[in-house]
Amino acid sequence: MAEVQKVPSSEQIMREAAAELGYDRMSHEEVRESFDCIMSRIESRMFVLYERYEEQVNAAKIPRRLFDETPDALRIAEDTGRRRGFREGALVLFSRLYPALRREFASVAQSRRSRGGKSFEHQFAYVLRLAGFPFEEQNRNYRTDFIMPSHAAFEKNSTICAVASLKRTLRERWQQVVAELVSLQAPNVFLVTADRKITKGQVRGICDDHKLHLVVWDEIKVKYSHNPRVLSFTQFANERLPNLQSQWSVSGLS
């Protein structure tokens, strides 16, 4: 990996991960059958790449910036080191830099969180394309990330089109997202999540109370096998979307 000055975008990292894994050589059918596995492996590879880039960028940038911003701390540490040894000098330096280091790493953590949602969107869009499902992204008139097969098709016949809104986790603001999705008054609305800590209360609120579909990892679906509105990634890619895609074709929408 060549040296970088800043962490690449989520989309760049996703494409690098996908290229390393070689999924672009698979057929639509193979991708659909392995949808859950592909999503999971891309997610894991993206995390490894992101951490590598993050360390490469920050390991040099953060100390250099802190030294430039706190010359007195560095001077005192150097003086201590000359008099009492390197260890004592380093202890003085880290002690004086601790508040600044805490702020820096809080900023790094926040950057990770803010990237998380976009990373999941890029990942999901990439696998949808590999699987041969037509879609258009983000229409600001709707609280959604993907409309399938297109915005124009949805305007013509919303009853057979699909709407997918992505939430990497359901810990924050999912109630607001659900309320906005319900306002679409469309039968095929899917809330897609990478969250592995879904609660029964969330499933009840999304699927039972608001009658939306929740798309989850295959391993999570096992816990909610009795609920037909909870779909695994495998069911979503091999049953629900292909059935809808057939209707799009018959109706001339794709």
XYZ file of N, CA and C in Angstrom:
762
model
N 0.851 -1.188 0.000
C 0.000 0.000 0.000
C 0.888 1.240 0.000
N 0.725 2.122 -1.002
C 1.524 3.327 -1.090
C 1.174 4.284 0.046
N 2.146 5.136 0.405
C 1.906 6.099 1.473
C 0.837 7.096 1.040
N -0.079 7.432 1.944
C -1.152 8.372 1.640
C -1.115 9.515 2.634
N -1.618 10.697 2.188
C -1.642 11.879 3.033
C -2.959 12.009 3.786
N -4.003 11.375 3.273
C -5.286 11.385 3.949
C -5.993 10.062 3.703
N -6.909 9.729 4.580
C -7.645 8.469 4.445
C -8.548 8.564 3.213
N -8.487 7.588 2.305
C -9.343 7.627 1.112
C -10.830 7.625 1.481
N -11.667 7.995 0.528
C -13.108 8.021 0.759
C -13.639 6.616 0.996
N -14.839 6.539 1.559
C -15.471 5.229 1.806
C -15.662 4.464 0.503
N -16.027 5.176 -0.547
C -16.244 4.505 -1.834
C -14.933 3.949 -2.383
N -13.853 4.704 -2.265
C -12.553 4.212 -2.733
C -12.135 2.963 -1.973
N -12.320 2.978 -0.666
C -11.943 1.824 0.151
C -12.817 0.622 -0.194
N -14.120 0.873 -0.424
C -15.015 -0.218 -0.787
C -14.569 -0.857 -2.100
N -14.223 -0.036 -3.088
C -13.806 -0.573 -4.383
C -12.487 -1.337 -4.270
N -11.592 -0.865 -3.418
C -10.342 -1.583 -3.202
C -10.607 -2.939 -2.555
N -11.498 -2.954 -1.564
C -11.844 -4.212 -0.892
C -12.473 -5.191 -1.872
N -13.418 -4.704 -2.683
C -14.113 -5.578 -3.642
C -13.146 -6.122 -4.682
N -12.210 -5.278 -5.132
C -11.242 -5.727 -6.134
C -10.350 -6.827 -5.566
N -9.936 -6.666 -4.322
C -9.099 -7.686 -3.686
C -9.836 -9.010 -3.564
N -11.140 -8.947 -3.313
C -11.929 -10.160 -3.111
C -12.378 -10.797 -4.426
N -12.303 -10.050 -5.532
C -12.575 -10.615 -6.850
C -14.029 -10.906 -7.166
N -14.959 -10.185 -6.572
C -16.373 -10.485 -6.786
C -16.897 -10.019 -8.150
N -16.166 -9.145 -8.829
C -16.649 -8.649 -10.121
C -16.617 -9.720 -11.209
N -16.073 -10.862 -10.901
C -16.025 -11.961 -11.877
C -17.184 -12.951 -11.700
N -18.081 -12.687 -10.764
C -19.182 -13.602 -10.494
C -20.414 -13.245 -11.322
N -21.233 -14.239 -11.600
C -22.483 -14.002 -12.321
C -23.527 -13.416 -11.372
N -24.630 -12.871 -11.964
C -25.706 -12.339 -11.134
C -26.236 -13.410 -10.176
N -26.424 -14.606 -10.690
C -26.990 -15.683 -9.874
C -26.061 -16.053 -8.726
N -24.766 -16.116 -9.008
C -23.808 -16.449 -7.949
C -23.790 -15.377 -6.857
N -23.887 -14.117 -7.270
C -23.890 -13.029 -6.297
C -25.146 -13.086 -5.435
N -26.294 -13.352 -6.079
C -27.544 -13.411 -5.314
C -27.509 -14.534 -4.291
N -26.994 -15.667 -4.688
C -26.927 -16.803 -3.772
C -25.988 -16.528 -2.594
N -24.979 -15.698 -2.826
C -23.979 -15.428 -1.783
C -24.085 -14.006 -1.257
N -25.235 -13.377 -1.404
C -25.401 -11.961 -1.068
C -24.943 -11.661 0.361
N -25.404 -12.445 1.309
C -25.050 -12.221 2.718
C -23.554 -12.359 2.936
N -22.977 -13.391 2.384
C -21.541 -13.643 2.551
C -20.716 -12.532 1.920
N -21.111 -12.096 0.733
C -20.371 -11.042 0.037
C -20.431 -9.739 0.835
N -21.628 -9.393 1.317
C -21.769 -8.181 2.128
C -20.869 -8.246 3.362
N -20.870 -9.393 4.017
C -20.103 -9.548 5.240
C -18.600 -9.476 4.986
N -18.152 -10.124 3.922
C -16.716 -10.144 3.638
C -16.208 -8.783 3.178
N -17.027 -8.060 2.408
C -16.634 -6.707 2.011
C -16.570 -5.804 3.240
N -17.550 -5.934 4.122
C -17.554 -5.146 5.355
C -16.272 -5.391 6.146
N -15.903 -6.648 6.318
C -14.706 -6.989 7.097
C -13.440 -6.468 6.430
N -13.372 -6.616 5.101
C -12.168 -6.170 4.386
C -12.064 -4.658 4.406
N -13.189 -3.963 4.282
C -13.181 -2.501 4.342
C -12.657 -2.018 5.685
N -13.043 -2.695 6.744
C -12.594 -2.301 8.075
C -11.085 -2.449 8.205
N -10.551 -3.549 7.692
C -9.103 -3.772 7.753
C -8.369 -2.687 6.970
N -8.856 -2.388 5.764
C -8.208 -1.378 4.933
C -8.303 0.002 5.571
N -9.487 0.315 6.107
C -9.665 1.629 6.731
C -8.705 1.803 7.905
N -8.616 0.784 8.753
C -7.709 0.873 9.900
C -6.265 1.061 9.450
N -5.897 0.384 8.368
C -4.524 0.493 7.873
C -4.252 1.916 7.374
N -5.189 2.454 6.592
C -5.027 3.826 6.102
C -5.034 4.829 7.258
N -5.940 4.623 8.188
C -6.057 5.533 9.323
C -4.758 5.584 10.126
N -4.187 4.425 10.389
C -2.940 4.367 11.144
C -1.809 5.011 10.358
N -1.761 4.735 9.052
C -0.695 5.281 8.220
C -0.731 6.805 8.209
N -1.923 7.372 8.158
C -2.075 8.826 8.116
C -1.848 9.447 9.491
N -2.508 8.900 10.513
C -2.515 9.553 11.826
C -1.268 9.305 12.657
N -0.593 8.188 12.421
C 0.585 7.871 13.237
C 1.655 8.947 13.108
N 1.721 9.574 11.950
C 2.689 10.658 11.763
C 2.049 12.028 11.962
N 0.837 12.191 11.483
C 0.202 13.515 11.475
C -0.137 14.012 12.873
N -0.714 13.150 13.708
C -1.157 13.601 15.038
C 0.025 14.006 15.924
N 1.068 13.176 16.079
C 2.197 13.613 16.917
C 2.852 14.892 16.396
N 3.009 14.990 15.069
C 3.651 16.182 14.505
C 2.835 17.434 14.813
N 1.523 17.333 14.674
C 0.675 18.496 14.949
C 0.720 18.875 16.433
N 0.667 17.867 17.305
C 0.691 18.157 18.740
C 2.023 18.774 19.164
N 3.116 18.309 18.596
C 4.418 18.895 18.918
C 4.482 20.356 18.466
N 3.920 20.626 17.288
C 3.920 22.002 16.778
C 3.052 22.913 17.642
N 1.951 22.341 18.166
C 1.000 23.159 18.927
C 1.394 23.319 20.402
N 2.257 22.433 20.897
C 2.611 22.478 22.329
C 4.128 22.474 22.500
N 4.810 23.504 22.013
C 6.287 23.520 22.116
C 6.797 23.501 23.548
N 6.045 24.093 24.474
C 6.488 24.107 25.868
C 6.536 22.695 26.449
N 5.513 21.882 26.126
C 5.482 20.505 26.626
C 6.668 19.721 26.094
N 6.973 19.926 24.839
C 8.096 19.218 24.224
C 9.420 19.680 24.849
N 9.562 20.967 25.077
C 10.791 21.504 25.662
C 11.007 20.958 27.077
N 9.932 20.946 27.877
C 10.039 20.443 29.250
C 10.376 18.951 29.263
N 9.757 18.201 28.347
C 10.036 16.764 28.270
C 11.482 16.513 27.863
N 11.985 17.289 26.911
C 13.380 17.129 26.476
C 14.335 17.444 27.629
N 14.022 18.502 28.365
C 14.870 18.880 29.505
C 14.855 17.785 30.569
N 13.676 17.245 30.852
C 13.552 16.155 31.828
C 14.327 14.933 31.367
N 14.234 14.635 30.084
C 14.937 13.487 29.537
C 16.449 13.600 29.679
N 16.976 14.821 29.461
C 18.427 15.007 29.608
C 18.877 14.811 31.050
N 18.040 15.255 31.992
C 18.416 15.195 33.398
C 18.126 13.844 34.038
N 17.014 13.217 33.635
C 16.547 12.024 34.364
C 16.364 10.793 33.482
N 16.645 10.916 32.207
C 16.535 9.768 31.319
C 15.309 9.837 30.408
N 15.394 9.059 29.329
C 14.349 9.084 28.301
C 12.979 8.724 28.864
N 12.934 7.680 29.717
C 11.642 7.214 30.247
C 10.914 8.325 30.985
N 11.620 9.032 31.842
C 10.974 10.092 32.609
C 10.546 11.242 31.696
N 11.379 11.525 30.687
C 11.012 12.573 29.732
C 9.749 12.216 28.963
N 9.650 10.942 28.548
C 8.467 10.487 27.818
C 7.221 10.545 28.693
N 7.377 10.174 29.978
C 6.239 10.229 30.896
C 5.732 11.666 31.066
N 6.660 12.607 31.178
C 6.271 14.014 31.291
C 5.539 14.469 30.022
N 6.071 14.082 28.879
C 5.461 14.498 27.605
C 4.047 13.954 27.466
N 3.875 12.640 27.693
C 2.539 12.050 27.535
C 1.560 12.601 28.565
N 2.061 12.890 29.756
C 1.188 13.454 30.779
C 0.679 14.823 30.357
N 1.548 15.642 29.800
C 1.155 16.983 29.376
C 0.300 16.956 28.103
N 0.502 15.959 27.257
C -0.258 15.868 26.004
C -1.576 15.117 26.151
N -1.797 14.518 27.316
C -2.984 13.661 27.472
C -4.298 14.348 27.069
N -4.608 15.564 27.528
C -5.880 16.192 27.118
C -5.993 16.347 25.601
N -4.868 16.750 24.978
C -4.886 16.928 23.526
C -5.028 15.585 22.808
N -4.354 14.549 23.314
C -4.471 13.218 22.720
C -5.900 12.690 22.828
N -6.516 12.932 23.985
C -7.895 12.487 24.170
C -8.813 13.142 23.137
N -8.622 14.442 22.882
C -9.424 15.131 21.879
C -9.159 14.582 20.478
N -7.893 14.306 20.197
C -7.542 13.787 18.873
C -8.206 12.440 18.605
N -8.140 11.542 19.585
C -8.688 10.212 19.367
C -10.216 10.213 19.399
N -10.801 11.164 20.119
C -12.254 11.329 20.049
C -12.654 11.763 18.647
N -11.847 12.626 18.041
C -12.104 13.073 16.676
C -11.964 11.921 15.687
N -10.960 11.078 15.898
C -10.773 9.908 15.036
C -11.978 8.973 15.131
N -12.457 8.746 16.357
C -13.610 7.873 16.565
C -14.861 8.450 15.900
N -15.046 9.758 16.005
C -16.196 10.400 15.376
C -16.126 10.285 13.862
N -14.939 10.421 13.323
C -14.759 10.271 11.878
C -15.143 8.873 11.425
N -14.779 7.875 12.220
C -15.160 6.493 11.889
C -16.671 6.337 11.854
N -17.335 6.897 12.890
C -18.792 6.768 12.958
C -19.473 7.464 11.790
N -18.991 8.640 11.434
C -19.624 9.385 10.348
C -19.417 8.692 9.008
N -18.322 7.952 8.870
C -18.073 7.209 7.638
C -18.901 5.932 7.563
N -19.306 5.421 8.733
C -19.942 4.108 8.774
C -21.161 3.995 7.893
N -22.069 4.985 7.960
C -23.280 4.931 7.159
C -22.994 4.929 5.676
N -22.099 5.825 5.237
C -21.753 5.891 3.822
C -21.068 4.614 3.353
N -20.227 4.051 4.197
C -19.553 2.801 3.835
C -20.580 1.706 3.552
N -21.594 1.627 4.405
C -22.630 0.616 4.229
C -23.423 0.868 2.950
N -23.716 2.127 2.651
C -24.436 2.459 1.418
C -23.635 2.040 0.186
N -22.341 2.378 0.153
C -21.512 2.020 -1.001
C -21.419 0.508 -1.156
N -21.277 -0.162 -0.052
C -21.184 -1.623 -0.042
C -22.467 -2.246 -0.599
N -23.620 -1.780 -0.097
C -24.902 -2.315 -0.523
C -25.155 -2.024 -2.001
N -24.851 -0.800 -2.444
C -25.048 -0.432 -3.846
C -24.188 -1.298 -4.759
N -22.969 -1.541 -4.356
C -22.055 -2.344 -5.165
C -22.587 -3.764 -5.340
N -23.050 -4.366 -4.249
C -23.531 -5.750 -4.335
C -24.855 -5.817 -5.101
N -25.698 -4.798 -4.971
C -26.926 -4.750 -5.780
C -26.591 -4.768 -7.268
N -25.601 -3.971 -7.648
C -25.200 -3.935 -9.063
C -24.663 -5.289 -9.511
N -23.808 -5.886 -8.679
C -23.267 -7.201 -9.026
C -24.379 -8.224 -9.205
N -25.454 -8.074 -8.423
C -26.561 -9.029 -8.469
C -27.525 -8.740 -9.619
N -27.328 -7.634 -10.313
C -28.156 -7.332 -11.479
C -29.491 -6.692 -11.172
N -29.595 -6.000 -10.035
C -30.841 -5.320 -9.690
C -30.739 -3.834 -10.043
N -31.636 -3.324 -10.892
C -31.588 -1.902 -11.237
C -32.097 -1.037 -10.092
N -31.476 0.113 -9.906
C -31.903 1.023 -8.839
C -31.375 2.417 -9.125
N -31.961 3.383 -8.455
C -31.449 4.746 -8.452
C -31.284 5.175 -6.999
N -30.273 6.003 -6.767
C -29.958 6.396 -5.395
C -30.573 7.732 -5.002
N -30.782 7.877 -3.724
C -31.131 9.085 -2.992
C -31.959 10.117 -3.747
N -33.225 10.048 -3.510
C -34.137 11.101 -3.951
C -34.477 11.932 -2.728
N -34.180 13.226 -2.758
C -34.359 14.067 -1.573
C -35.824 14.265 -1.200
N -36.744 13.870 -2.086
C -38.162 13.981 -1.745
C -38.619 12.877 -0.807
N -37.804 11.827 -0.713
C -38.176 10.687 0.112
C -37.076 10.409 1.131
N -37.469 9.816 2.244
C -36.482 9.391 3.237
C -36.017 7.998 2.817
N -35.176 7.953 1.803
C -34.746 6.661 1.295
C -33.374 6.782 0.662
N -32.709 5.681 0.484
C -31.405 5.671 -0.156
C -31.464 5.068 -1.557
N -32.381 4.109 -1.762
C -32.483 3.443 -3.064
C -33.950 3.258 -3.446
N -34.256 3.533 -4.723
C -35.567 3.206 -5.269
C -35.336 2.259 -6.434
N -36.064 1.162 -6.456
C -35.877 0.133 -7.484
C -37.179 -0.108 -8.246
N -37.153 -0.116 -9.567
C -35.954 0.019 -10.410
C -35.533 1.464 -10.672
N -36.444 2.459 -10.483
C -36.093 3.848 -10.758
C -37.130 4.778 -10.142
N -36.788 6.059 -10.045
C -37.736 7.058 -9.551
C -38.937 7.163 -10.492
N -38.655 7.141 -11.799
C -39.735 7.264 -12.779
C -40.714 6.103 -12.648
N -40.179 4.902 -12.457
C -41.038 3.726 -12.310
C -41.887 3.839 -11.048
N -41.297 4.354 -9.980
C -42.031 4.511 -8.724
C -43.191 5.485 -8.896
N -42.979 6.540 -9.658
C -44.048 7.507 -9.893
C -45.185 6.888 -10.709
N -44.844 5.966 -11.594
C -45.864 5.317 -12.424
C -46.641 4.255 -11.664
N -45.927 3.449 -10.872
C -46.595 2.337 -10.182
C -45.807 1.984 -8.911
N -46.123 2.672 -7.845
C -45.384 2.468 -6.595
C -45.696 1.117 -5.945
N -46.762 0.459 -6.377
C -47.173 -0.787 -5.714
C -46.250 -1.958 -6.022
N -45.513 -1.881 -7.137
C -44.622 -2.998 -7.461
C -43.149 -2.587 -7.435
N -42.883 -1.344 -7.084
C -41.489 -0.900 -6.948
C -41.018 -1.114 -5.510
N -39.733 -0.994 -5.312
C -39.156 -1.217 -3.984
C -38.427 0.035 -3.511
N -38.560 0.288 -2.237
C -37.864 1.401 -1.590
C -36.995 0.814 -0.488
N -35.718 1.168 -0.500
C -34.801 0.659 0.532
C -34.113 1.823 1.219
N -34.264 1.891 2.525
C -33.563 2.885 3.327
C -32.556 2.161 4.204
N -31.333 2.674 4.257
C -30.265 1.985 4.980
C -29.953 2.671 6.299
N -29.810 1.874 7.345
C -29.337 2.339 8.642
C -28.286 1.335 9.108
N -27.053 1.801 9.195
C -25.990 0.880 9.616
C -26.295 0.299 10.984
N -26.809 1.143 11.893
C -27.265 0.653 13.191
C -28.660 1.191 13.450
N -29.383 0.549 14.357
C -30.735 0.989 14.708
C -30.756 1.675 16.065
N -29.602 2.052 16.561
C -29.549 2.655 17.898
C -30.032 4.102 17.897
N -29.925 4.774 16.755
C -30.250 6.191 16.718
C -31.272 6.501 15.633
N -32.295 7.247 15.990
C -33.235 7.877 15.061
C -34.005 6.904 14.164
N -34.037 5.630 14.492
C -34.748 4.730 13.598
C -36.247 5.005 13.604
N -36.782 5.494 14.738
C -38.218 5.787 14.790
C -38.588 6.879 13.791
N -37.754 7.899 13.684
C -38.017 8.983 12.737
C -37.945 8.475 11.302
N -36.950 7.640 11.031
C -36.806 7.075 9.687
C -38.036 6.248 9.329
N -38.474 5.422 10.266
C -39.636 4.567 10.031
C -40.878 5.403 9.750
N -41.093 6.446 10.536
C -42.275 7.295 10.342
C -42.277 7.919 8.950
N -41.119 8.335 8.464
C -41.030 8.945 7.146
C -41.229 7.914 6.036
N -40.751 6.691 6.265
C -40.946 5.637 5.269
C -42.417 5.235 5.170
N -43.086 5.184 6.317
C -44.507 4.836 6.315
C -45.303 5.843 5.491
N -44.881 7.107 5.519
C -45.615 8.150 4.790
C -45.587 7.943 3.285
N -44.687 7.099 2.787
C -44.655 6.801 1.352
C -45.880 6.013 0.908
N -46.491 5.290 1.845
C -47.677 4.475 1.565
C -47.436 3.514 0.395
N -46.293 2.856 0.429
C -45.937 1.869 -0.588
C -45.788 0.513 0.103
N -46.164 -0.568 -0.590
C -46.152 -1.887 0.061
C -44.774 -2.531 0.192
N -43.824 -2.124 -0.644
C -42.516 -2.787 -0.651
C -41.426 -1.842 -0.154
N -41.520 -1.507 1.124
C -40.551 -0.611 1.758
C -39.672 -1.436 2.688
N -38.370 -1.323 2.504
C -37.417 -2.144 3.245
C -36.441 -1.256 4.017
N -36.323 -1.515 5.301
C -35.292 -0.884 6.112
C -34.158 -1.892 6.221
N -33.028 -1.561 5.627
C -31.890 -2.476 5.550
C -30.850 -2.058 6.570
N -30.388 -2.993 7.385
C -29.436 -2.637 8.437
C -28.305 -3.649 8.552
N -27.145 -3.137 8.976
C -25.999 -4.008 9.265
C -25.889 -4.282 10.760
N -26.859 -3.791 11.523
C -26.833 -3.931 12.981
C -26.949 -5.401 13.376
N -26.082 -5.848 14.249
C -26.129 -7.221 14.742
C -26.673 -7.307 16.173
N -27.157 -6.180 16.681
C -27.704 -6.146 18.036
C -29.133 -5.622 18.020
N -29.929 -6.143 17.111
C -31.319 -5.708 16.980
C -32.135 -6.259 18.142
N -33.029 -5.437 18.678
C -33.852 -5.862 19.810
C -35.251 -6.264 19.354
N -35.913 -6.992 20.209
C -37.294 -7.390 19.914
C -38.198 -6.161 19.802
N -37.917 -5.143 20.613
C -38.703 -3.922 20.557
C -38.568 -3.212 19.225
N -37.360 -3.209 18.665
C -37.154 -2.593 17.358
C -37.884 -3.360 16.267
N -37.798 -4.680 16.323
C -38.514 -5.507 15.341
C -40.017 -5.285 15.452
N -40.511 -5.239 16.656
C -41.937 -5.011 16.867
C -42.375 -3.647 16.302
N -41.574 -2.620 16.582
C -41.925 -1.290 16.121
C -41.869 -1.152 14.614
N -40.855 -1.735 13.991
C -40.666 -1.606 12.550
C -41.612 -2.514 11.770
N -41.656 -3.775 12.165
C -42.376 -4.780 11.369
C -43.837 -4.946 11.776
N -44.109 -5.004 13.063
C -45.474 -5.269 13.520
C -46.315 -3.994 13.588
N -45.756 -2.948 14.173
C -46.524 -1.718 14.345
C -46.648 -0.922 13.049
N -45.547 -0.836 12.281
C -45.558 0.002 11.081
C -45.617 -0.781 9.780
N -45.593 -2.098 9.863
C -45.757 -2.968 8.694
C -44.692 -2.756 7.618
N -43.473 -2.443 8.039
C -42.365 -2.336 7.099
C -41.581 -3.643 7.115
N -40.733 -3.809 6.112
C -39.863 -4.984 6.053
C -38.488 -4.603 6.585
N -37.917 -5.454 7.398
C -36.591 -5.236 7.953
C -35.645 -6.275 7.346
N -34.588 -5.808 6.677
C -33.632 -6.709 6.027
C -32.364 -6.773 6.877
N -31.990 -7.993 7.269
C -30.915 -8.187 8.241
C -29.966 -9.282 7.774
N -28.874 -9.421 8.479
C -27.940 -10.521 8.222
C -28.676 -11.857 8.387
N -28.247 -12.847 7.656
C -28.869 -14.175 7.746
C -28.871 -14.692 9.185
N -27.792 -14.462 9.907
C -27.682 -14.970 11.281
C -28.705 -14.315 12.204
N -29.086 -13.069 11.909
C -30.080 -12.369 12.721
C -31.477 -12.866 12.386
N -31.729 -13.171 11.127
C -33.038 -13.668 10.715
C -33.403 -14.936 11.470
N -32.405 -15.752 11.776
C -32.667 -16.999 12.507
C -33.398 -16.713 13.820
N -33.068 -15.600 14.468
C -33.699 -15.252 15.745
C -35.144 -14.806 15.566
N -35.499 -14.399 14.362
C -36.851 -13.888 14.095
C -37.490 -14.654 12.942
N -37.240 -15.934 12.910
C -37.731 -16.778 11.813
C -39.251 -16.796 11.733
N -39.941 -16.515 12.844
C -41.402 -16.538 12.882
C -42.020 -15.290 12.267
N -41.216 -14.263 12.039
C -41.761 -12.992 11.556
C -41.486 -12.840 10.056
N -42.529 -12.906 9.212
C -42.318 -12.841 7.761
C -41.846 -11.486 7.269
N -41.981 -10.451 8.091
C -41.530 -9.125 7.670
C -40.045 -8.889 7.963
N -39.429 -9.806 8.676
C -37.977 -9.765 8.851
C -37.375 -10.660 7.771
N -36.599 -10.067 6.881
C -36.018 -10.807 5.765
C -34.500 -10.877 5.928
N -33.946 -12.017 5.617
C -32.491 -12.127 5.586
C -31.991 -11.528 4.277
N -30.712 -11.219 4.215
C -30.139 -10.744 2.964
C -30.340 -11.784 1.862
N -30.235 -13.048 2.209
C -30.424 -14.113 1.224
C -31.852 -14.121 0.691
N -32.841 -13.985 1.561
C -34.232 -13.922 1.114
C -34.490 -12.685 0.254
N -33.942 -11.581 0.678
C -34.121 -10.318 -0.041
C -33.595 -10.429 -1.468
N -32.407 -11.026 -1.631
C -31.752 -11.085 -2.936
C -32.213 -12.248 -3.807
N -32.775 -13.297 -3.200
C -33.129 -14.491 -3.973
C -34.632 -14.713 -4.110
N -35.421 -14.033 -3.298
C -36.861 -14.211 -3.350
C -37.586 -12.891 -3.619
N -37.452 -11.951 -2.690
C -38.265 -10.739 -2.779
C -37.929 -9.876 -3.994
N -36.664 -9.521 -4.167
C -36.320 -8.667 -5.301
C -36.518 -9.356 -6.653
N -36.150 -10.635 -6.822
C -36.425 -11.283 -8.101
C -37.919 -11.318 -8.444
N -38.774 -11.539 -7.445
C -40.219 -11.523 -7.699
C -40.682 -10.152 -8.170
N -40.184 -9.109 -7.528
C -40.534 -7.760 -7.944
C -39.952 -7.440 -9.313
N -38.734 -7.902 -9.551
C -38.083 -7.631 -10.830
C -38.874 -8.229 -11.993
N -39.464 -9.387 -11.767
C -40.310 -9.998 -12.799
C -41.505 -9.107 -13.112
N -42.083 -8.496 -12.076
C -43.221 -7.600 -12.288
C -42.801 -6.326 -12.997
N -41.607 -5.829 -12.711
C -41.108 -4.634 -13.427
C -40.990 -4.934 -14.912
N -40.466 -6.118 -15.216
C -40.277 -6.491 -16.604
C -41.612 -6.615 -17.333
N -42.558 -7.288 -16.711
C -43.879 -7.489 -17.322
C -44.574 -6.144 -17.540
N -44.386 -5.219 -16.608
C -45.055 -3.925 -16.670
C -44.281 -2.888 -17.482
N -43.134 -3.289 -18.005
C -42.335 -2.363 -18.806
C -41.662 -1.267 -18.017
N -41.379 -1.534 -16.752
C -40.770 -0.521 -15.890
C -39.254 -0.629 -15.843
N -38.706 -1.687 -16.403
C -37.238 -1.822 -16.409
C -36.776 -2.517 -17.677
